[in-house]
Structures are given as structure tokens and as C-alpha cells.
mmCIF file of C-alpha atoms and ligand atoms in Angstrom:
data_model
loop_
_atom_site.group_PDB
_atom_site.id
_atom_site.type_symbol
_atom_site.label_atom_id
_atom_site.label_comp_id
_atom_site.label_asym_id
_atom_site.label_seq_id
_atom_site.Cartn_x
_atom_site.Cartn_y
_atom_site.Cartn_z
ATOM 1 C CA MET M 30 12.839 23.024 -24.462
ATOM 2 C CA LEU M 31 13.836 25.884 -26.891
ATOM 3 C CA ARG M 32 11.512 28.786 -25.516
ATOM 4 C CA GLY M 33 13.289 31.385 -24.060
ATOM 5 C CA GLY M 34 16.835 30.185 -25.809
ATOM 6 C CA LYS M 35 19.064 32.445 -27.892
ATOM 7 C CA LEU M 36 20.282 31.337 -31.329
ATOM 8 C CA LEU M 37 22.716 32.319 -33.693
ATOM 9 C CA VAL M 38 22.538 31.881 -37.340
ATOM 10 C CA LEU M 39 25.353 32.167 -39.525
ATOM 11 C CA THR M 40 25.157 31.965 -42.927
ATOM 12 C CA GLY M 41 27.988 32.802 -45.843
ATOM 13 C CA PRO M 42 28.722 31.729 -49.111
ATOM 14 C CA ALA M 43 31.295 28.468 -49.780
ATOM 15 C CA GLY M 44 34.512 30.086 -49.611
ATOM 16 C CA VAL M 45 34.147 32.813 -47.120
ATOM 17 C CA GLY M 46 35.562 30.980 -44.478
ATOM 18 C CA LYS M 47 32.368 30.220 -41.485
ATOM 19 C CA GLY M 48 33.796 26.834 -40.858
ATOM 20 C CA THR M 49 37.611 28.812 -40.010
ATOM 21 C CA VAL M 50 35.978 31.325 -38.186
ATOM 22 C CA GLU M 51 34.113 28.220 -35.830
ATOM 23 C CA VAL M 52 37.158 27.008 -35.211
ATOM 24 C CA ALA M 53 38.957 29.946 -33.766
ATOM 25 C CA LEU M 54 35.850 31.102 -31.867
ATOM 26 C CA ARG M 55 35.809 27.781 -30.724
ATOM 27 C CA LYS M 56 39.234 27.359 -29.380
ATOM 28 C CA LYS M 57 39.341 30.726 -27.941
ATOM 29 C CA HIS M 58 35.491 30.415 -25.535
ATOM 30 C CA PRO M 59 35.306 26.247 -26.219
ATOM 31 C CA GLU M 60 31.635 26.882 -24.793
ATOM 32 C CA VAL M 61 29.792 27.664 -27.119
ATOM 33 C CA TRP M 62 28.577 24.881 -29.310
ATOM 34 C CA VAL M 63 27.956 24.524 -33.410
ATOM 35 C CA SER M 64 25.529 22.224 -33.856
ATOM 36 C CA VAL M 65 26.310 19.362 -36.187
ATOM 37 C CA SER M 66 23.929 18.524 -39.309
ATOM 38 C CA ALA M 67 22.959 15.752 -41.134
ATOM 39 C CA THR M 68 23.986 16.293 -44.876
ATOM 40 C CA THR M 69 23.380 13.561 -47.751
ATOM 41 C CA ARG M 70 27.121 15.266 -49.690
ATOM 42 C CA ASP M 71 29.607 13.016 -49.441
ATOM 43 C CA PRO M 72 32.538 13.292 -46.793
ATOM 44 C CA ARG M 73 35.528 15.731 -48.043
ATOM 45 C CA PRO M 74 39.127 13.708 -46.900
ATOM 46 C CA GLY M 75 39.237 14.212 -43.332
ATOM 47 C CA GLU M 76 35.823 15.119 -42.137
ATOM 48 C CA VAL M 77 34.702 12.849 -39.382
ATOM 49 C CA ASN M 78 31.244 11.500 -39.040
ATOM 50 C CA GLY M 79 29.271 13.118 -36.049
ATOM 51 C CA VAL M 80 32.163 16.009 -35.994
ATOM 52 C CA ASN M 81 31.673 17.918 -39.245
ATOM 53 C CA TYR M 82 28.312 16.781 -40.052
ATOM 54 C CA TRP M 83 26.272 13.480 -39.609
ATOM 55 C CA PHE M 84 26.507 11.672 -43.470
ATOM 56 C CA LEU M 85 23.280 9.877 -44.249
ATOM 57 C CA SER M 86 22.267 8.099 -46.848
ATOM 58 C CA GLU M 87 19.154 9.685 -49.331
ATOM 59 C CA GLU M 88 17.224 7.160 -47.700
ATOM 60 C CA GLU M 89 17.955 7.606 -43.627
ATOM 61 C CA PHE M 90 17.891 11.595 -44.647
ATOM 62 C CA ALA M 91 14.136 11.471 -45.827
ATOM 63 C CA ASP M 92 12.657 8.680 -42.391
ATOM 64 C CA LYS M 93 14.397 11.882 -40.551
ATOM 65 C CA GLU M 94 12.385 14.334 -41.832
ATOM 66 C CA LYS M 95 9.507 12.670 -41.644
ATOM 67 C CA ALA M 96 10.404 11.736 -38.259
ATOM 68 C CA GLY M 97 9.849 15.314 -37.570
ATOM 69 C CA GLU M 98 13.569 14.777 -36.444
ATOM 70 C CA PHE M 99 14.506 18.186 -38.207
ATOM 71 C CA LEU M 100 14.556 21.895 -37.238
ATOM 72 C CA GLU M 101 15.117 23.132 -41.022
ATOM 73 C CA THR M 102 15.702 21.348 -43.894
ATOM 74 C CA ALA M 103 17.132 22.617 -47.404
ATOM 75 C CA LEU M 104 18.719 21.476 -51.116
ATOM 76 C CA VAL M 105 21.963 23.299 -51.126
ATOM 77 C CA HIS M 106 23.691 24.109 -54.566
ATOM 78 C CA GLY M 107 20.701 21.200 -56.069
ATOM 79 C CA LEU M 108 22.895 18.863 -54.926
ATOM 80 C CA ALA M 109 22.781 17.086 -51.165
ATOM 81 C CA HIS M 110 20.270 17.731 -48.758
ATOM 82 C CA TYR M 111 21.236 19.647 -45.158
ATOM 83 C CA GLY M 112 19.225 19.607 -41.916
ATOM 84 C CA THR M 113 19.640 21.047 -38.778
ATOM 85 C CA LEU M 114 18.480 18.416 -36.127
ATOM 86 C CA LEU M 115 16.193 19.707 -33.784
ATOM 87 C CA GLN M 116 16.969 17.473 -30.172
ATOM 88 C CA PRO M 117 20.862 18.099 -29.280
ATOM 89 C CA LEU M 118 19.716 22.139 -30.438
ATOM 90 C CA VAL M 119 16.815 21.392 -27.253
ATOM 91 C CA ASP M 120 19.939 19.789 -24.956
ATOM 92 C CA HIS M 121 22.667 22.341 -25.834
ATOM 93 C CA MET M 122 20.045 25.553 -25.768
ATOM 94 C CA SER M 123 18.023 24.080 -22.746
ATOM 95 C CA VAL M 124 21.332 24.068 -20.419
ATOM 96 C CA GLY M 125 22.124 27.771 -22.155
ATOM 97 C CA THR M 126 24.589 26.934 -24.285
ATOM 98 C CA PRO M 127 25.524 29.476 -26.717
ATOM 99 C CA THR M 128 24.498 27.553 -29.170
ATOM 100 C CA ILE M 129 25.229 28.620 -33.422
ATOM 101 C CA LEU M 130 23.745 27.017 -36.589
ATOM 102 C CA GLU M 131 25.952 27.192 -39.281
ATOM 103 C CA ILE M 132 23.543 27.231 -42.588
ATOM 104 C CA ASP M 133 22.176 27.947 -45.732
ATOM 105 C CA LEU M 134 20.382 31.012 -46.290
ATOM 106 C CA GLN M 135 17.477 29.339 -47.075
ATOM 107 C CA GLY M 136 17.528 27.541 -43.791
ATOM 108 C CA ALA M 137 18.227 30.925 -42.287
ATOM 109 C CA ARG M 138 15.304 32.432 -43.759
ATOM 110 C CA ARG M 139 13.349 29.004 -42.403
ATOM 111 C CA VAL M 140 14.476 29.053 -38.790
ATOM 112 C CA LYS M 141 13.372 33.309 -38.702
ATOM 113 C CA GLU M 142 10.096 32.400 -40.071
ATOM 114 C CA LYS M 143 10.234 29.226 -37.212
ATOM 115 C CA ALA M 144 11.426 31.397 -34.076
ATOM 116 C CA ALA M 145 8.144 32.943 -33.058
ATOM 117 C CA GLU M 146 6.428 29.844 -33.211
ATOM 118 C CA LEU M 147 8.910 28.386 -30.987
ATOM 119 C CA GLY M 148 9.536 30.970 -28.723
ATOM 120 C CA LEU M 149 13.576 31.206 -29.930
ATOM 121 C CA GLU M 150 15.271 34.692 -30.456
ATOM 122 C CA VAL M 151 17.484 34.271 -33.281
ATOM 123 C CA VAL M 152 20.397 36.626 -34.369
ATOM 124 C CA THR M 153 21.413 36.470 -37.837
ATOM 125 C CA VAL M 154 24.869 36.526 -38.916
ATOM 126 C CA PHE M 155 26.685 37.376 -42.368
ATOM 127 C CA ILE M 156 29.389 36.299 -42.919
ATOM 128 C CA ALA M 157 30.718 38.571 -45.735
ATOM 129 C CA PRO M 158 34.143 37.595 -47.856
ATOM 130 C CA PRO M 159 36.388 41.219 -47.808
ATOM 131 C CA SER M 160 35.365 41.546 -52.472
ATOM 132 C CA PHE M 161 33.850 38.588 -54.635
ATOM 133 C CA ASP M 162 37.066 38.133 -56.434
ATOM 134 C CA GLU M 163 38.372 37.074 -52.803
ATOM 135 C CA LEU M 164 35.669 34.666 -52.845
ATOM 136 C CA VAL M 165 36.582 33.333 -56.060
ATOM 137 C CA ARG M 166 40.422 32.750 -55.428
ATOM 138 C CA ARG M 167 39.172 31.406 -52.014
ATOM 139 C CA LEU M 168 36.746 28.783 -53.425
ATOM 140 C CA THR M 169 39.601 28.667 -56.187
ATOM 141 C CA ASN M 170 42.552 27.073 -54.030
ATOM 142 C CA ARG M 171 40.035 25.000 -52.255
ATOM 143 C CA GLY M 172 40.829 21.520 -54.744
ATOM 144 C CA THR M 173 38.676 19.387 -53.465
ATOM 145 C CA GLU M 174 35.773 20.051 -55.765
ATOM 146 C CA THR M 175 35.305 19.503 -59.462
ATOM 147 C CA GLU M 176 34.740 22.129 -62.081
ATOM 148 C CA GLU M 177 30.594 21.492 -61.888
ATOM 149 C CA GLN M 178 30.477 21.837 -58.254
ATOM 150 C CA ARG M 179 32.369 24.802 -57.755
ATOM 151 C CA LYS M 180 30.250 26.493 -60.808
ATOM 152 C CA ARG M 181 26.767 25.652 -58.832
ATOM 153 C CA ARG M 182 29.009 27.107 -55.433
ATOM 154 C CA LEU M 183 29.676 30.677 -57.213
ATOM 155 C CA GLU M 184 26.193 30.678 -58.497
ATOM 156 C CA THR M 185 24.884 29.852 -54.768
ATOM 157 C CA ALA M 186 27.370 32.351 -53.319
ATOM 158 C CA HIS M 187 26.365 35.556 -56.111
ATOM 159 C CA VAL M 188 22.563 34.870 -54.656
ATOM 160 C CA GLU M 189 23.337 34.403 -51.423
ATOM 161 C CA LEU M 190 25.763 37.818 -51.219
ATOM 162 C CA ALA M 191 22.428 39.737 -53.161
ATOM 163 C CA ALA M 192 20.299 38.702 -49.305
ATOM 164 C CA GLU M 193 23.067 40.131 -47.181
ATOM 165 C CA HIS M 194 20.678 42.985 -46.095
ATOM 166 C CA GLU M 195 18.089 40.516 -44.754
ATOM 167 C CA PHE M 196 20.609 39.526 -41.491
ATOM 168 C CA ASP M 197 21.012 41.733 -38.442
ATOM 169 C CA VAL M 198 25.051 41.717 -38.387
ATOM 170 C CA THR M 199 28.077 41.270 -41.396
ATOM 171 C CA ILE M 200 31.171 40.293 -40.025
ATOM 172 C CA VAL M 201 33.594 40.838 -42.722
ATOM 173 C CA ASN M 202 36.295 37.642 -42.685
ATOM 174 C CA ASP M 203 39.331 39.651 -43.595
ATOM 175 C CA ASP M 204 41.237 38.501 -40.498
ATOM 176 C CA VAL M 205 40.106 35.035 -38.923
ATOM 177 C CA ASN M 206 41.183 36.008 -35.480
ATOM 178 C CA ARG M 207 39.237 39.382 -35.730
ATOM 179 C CA ALA M 208 35.483 37.846 -37.303
ATOM 180 C CA ALA M 209 35.840 35.251 -34.375
ATOM 181 C CA ASP M 210 36.750 38.687 -31.663
ATOM 182 C CA GLN M 211 33.404 39.533 -33.204
ATOM 183 C CA LEU M 212 31.574 36.420 -33.424
ATOM 184 C CA TRP M 213 32.087 36.669 -29.677
ATOM 185 C CA ASP M 214 31.084 40.026 -29.462
ATOM 186 C CA ILE M 215 27.765 39.037 -30.305
ATOM 187 C CA ILE M 216 26.992 36.290 -27.989
ATOM 188 C CA ALA M 217 28.505 37.809 -25.646
ATOM 189 C CA LYS M 218 26.052 40.188 -25.702
ATOM 190 C CA GLU M 219 23.104 38.270 -26.704
ATOM 191 C CA TYR M 220 24.106 35.729 -23.293
ATOM 192 C CA GLY M 221 24.946 38.922 -21.035
ATOM 193 C CA LYS M 222 28.659 37.236 -20.585
ATOM 194 C CA GLU M 223 31.579 39.330 -20.526
ATOM 195 C CA ALA M 224 33.071 40.629 -23.600
HETATM 196 P P1 5GP G 302 29.258 22.169 -47.076
HETATM 197 O O1 5GP G 302 28.725 21.214 -48.240
HETATM 198 O O2 5GP G 302 30.315 23.666 -47.847
HETATM 199 O O3 5GP G 302 29.410 21.679 -45.859
HETATM 200 O O4 5GP G 302 28.665 23.262 -46.996
HETATM 201 C C1 5GP G 302 27.147 23.853 -47.866
HETATM 202 C C2 5GP G 302 26.132 24.746 -47.715
HETATM 203 O O5 5GP G 302 25.416 23.975 -47.239
HETATM 204 C C3 5GP G 302 26.936 25.737 -46.470
HETATM 205 O O6 5GP G 302 26.338 27.271 -47.014
HETATM 206 C C4 5GP G 302 26.215 25.557 -45.009
HETATM 207 O O7 5GP G 302 26.538 26.750 -44.365
HETATM 208 C C5 5GP G 302 25.224 24.448 -45.267
HETATM 209 N N1 5GP G 302 24.815 23.746 -44.525
HETATM 210 C C6 5GP G 302 24.998 23.064 -43.618
HETATM 211 N N2 5GP G 302 24.625 22.341 -42.286
HETATM 212 C C7 5GP G 302 22.957 23.508 -43.091
HETATM 213 C C8 5GP G 302 21.742 22.784 -42.509
HETATM 214 O O8 5GP G 302 21.800 21.585 -40.947
HETATM 215 N N3 5GP G 302 20.888 23.332 -42.786
HETATM 216 C C9 5GP G 302 21.388 23.963 -43.941
HETATM 217 N N4 5GP G 302 19.892 24.517 -44.157
HETATM 218 N N5 5GP G 302 22.068 24.287 -44.463
HETATM 219 C C10 5GP G 302 23.704 23.711 -44.113
#
């Protein structure tokens, strides 16, 4: 049951360090659950199926979409499909687990639209870079992407940065631990936990 559930939706441009902030948060507060999305993109070195993502073929993804297994889906960077699986979300939220979705801008908008229909309370959090130059530097240093992929990600980043005002809260990721603490403060407030 999602009714009455609270959901934290985390969005921010590629390279902003959302993943690192989540890891820092979960280290301090392992009771937080971060939803594992499905994607049709290839795994990056070190990524594990079922941990970072469920890596699916286009066909598998389309079948799940048809079967209504997603809360939302999006084509990200015009390159690959991503989607939030509904059942694990229901399982965690039904027992009151603080739940985070780390999804793109389109996904965040869709979840917000669907929230009322599903009886979900959603808090949207935008993770922002200290500056655009810093974001470019982080993306360039990642080194796991082709020039074309980097270009796409920067284009998407421009669009996402311009949408910051749509979010309930902005956290600037200039220090990972501080950003993680700020995220926890939001969870603590929403779930009535100790800050
Ligand atoms: P990456 O390929 O770098 O892991 O993720 C690319 C983008 O896809 C990120 O902005 C990430 O937030 C977004 N993303 C990951 N999972 C989902 C999902 O389930 N739904 C949507 N809409 N976006 C997602």
C-alpha cells in the first residue's frame, strides 16, 4: 500500500554526486532504503545487477512497462530507458521504511503528478553542484564515458539546473557529509525521527 506513504524524490544533474551522497547517508542511517531502478543502459565497470540497477534488455523493459510494473519510466539523455519498479517500493513503504527515489527530472515530475492519485506524500529534493564549472569538471573527470555521452549529459544538466525551482528543497553538494546530513534532516522531519 502506498496510501499515506512518504517518498523522497532526489534529482540532480549527472556528475553532481547524488550516488555518493546516498552512500554517505546510508552509512550513517542504514534504515533508509534507496529504490533500485531498472535501466536498459549497459553496466559501468563495478556496477552490480540488483545493487546499482536492474539491467534489462529493451525487450524486458518494454514487457515490464506493459505489465504495469513501473511507477514511472523515462528515456534519459535520449539514450536509455529507466524506470522505478512499483512492487519493491510498496513493500518498503508499507512497513514505514524511509524511501528514496533517485530519478531524473522527468521522473520527478511524473511522480509528483501521480502522487495525489496514489495517495503518496512526496518531498522533492534537488541536489545542486557548487557551480556549473564544478559540474563540468566532475563529469570530465569521471572518465567512464565517451565524448558523445558526456555531451548528452551536459545538455541534460543544463535543462535540469534550470528546473531547480520546481523542487521543494535544494541541497548544494559542496561537501558530501554535509549534504548527507541535510538529507537526513529532511527524512527525520518527514518521518518524525531523531535528527
Ligand atoms: P546514470 O545512467 O548516470 O546512472 O543515471 C542517469 C540518470 O537517470 C540520472 O539522472 C538518474 O537520476 C536517472 N534515473 C535513474 N533511475 C531512474 C528511474 O528509475 N527513473 C527515472 N526517471 N530516472 C532515473
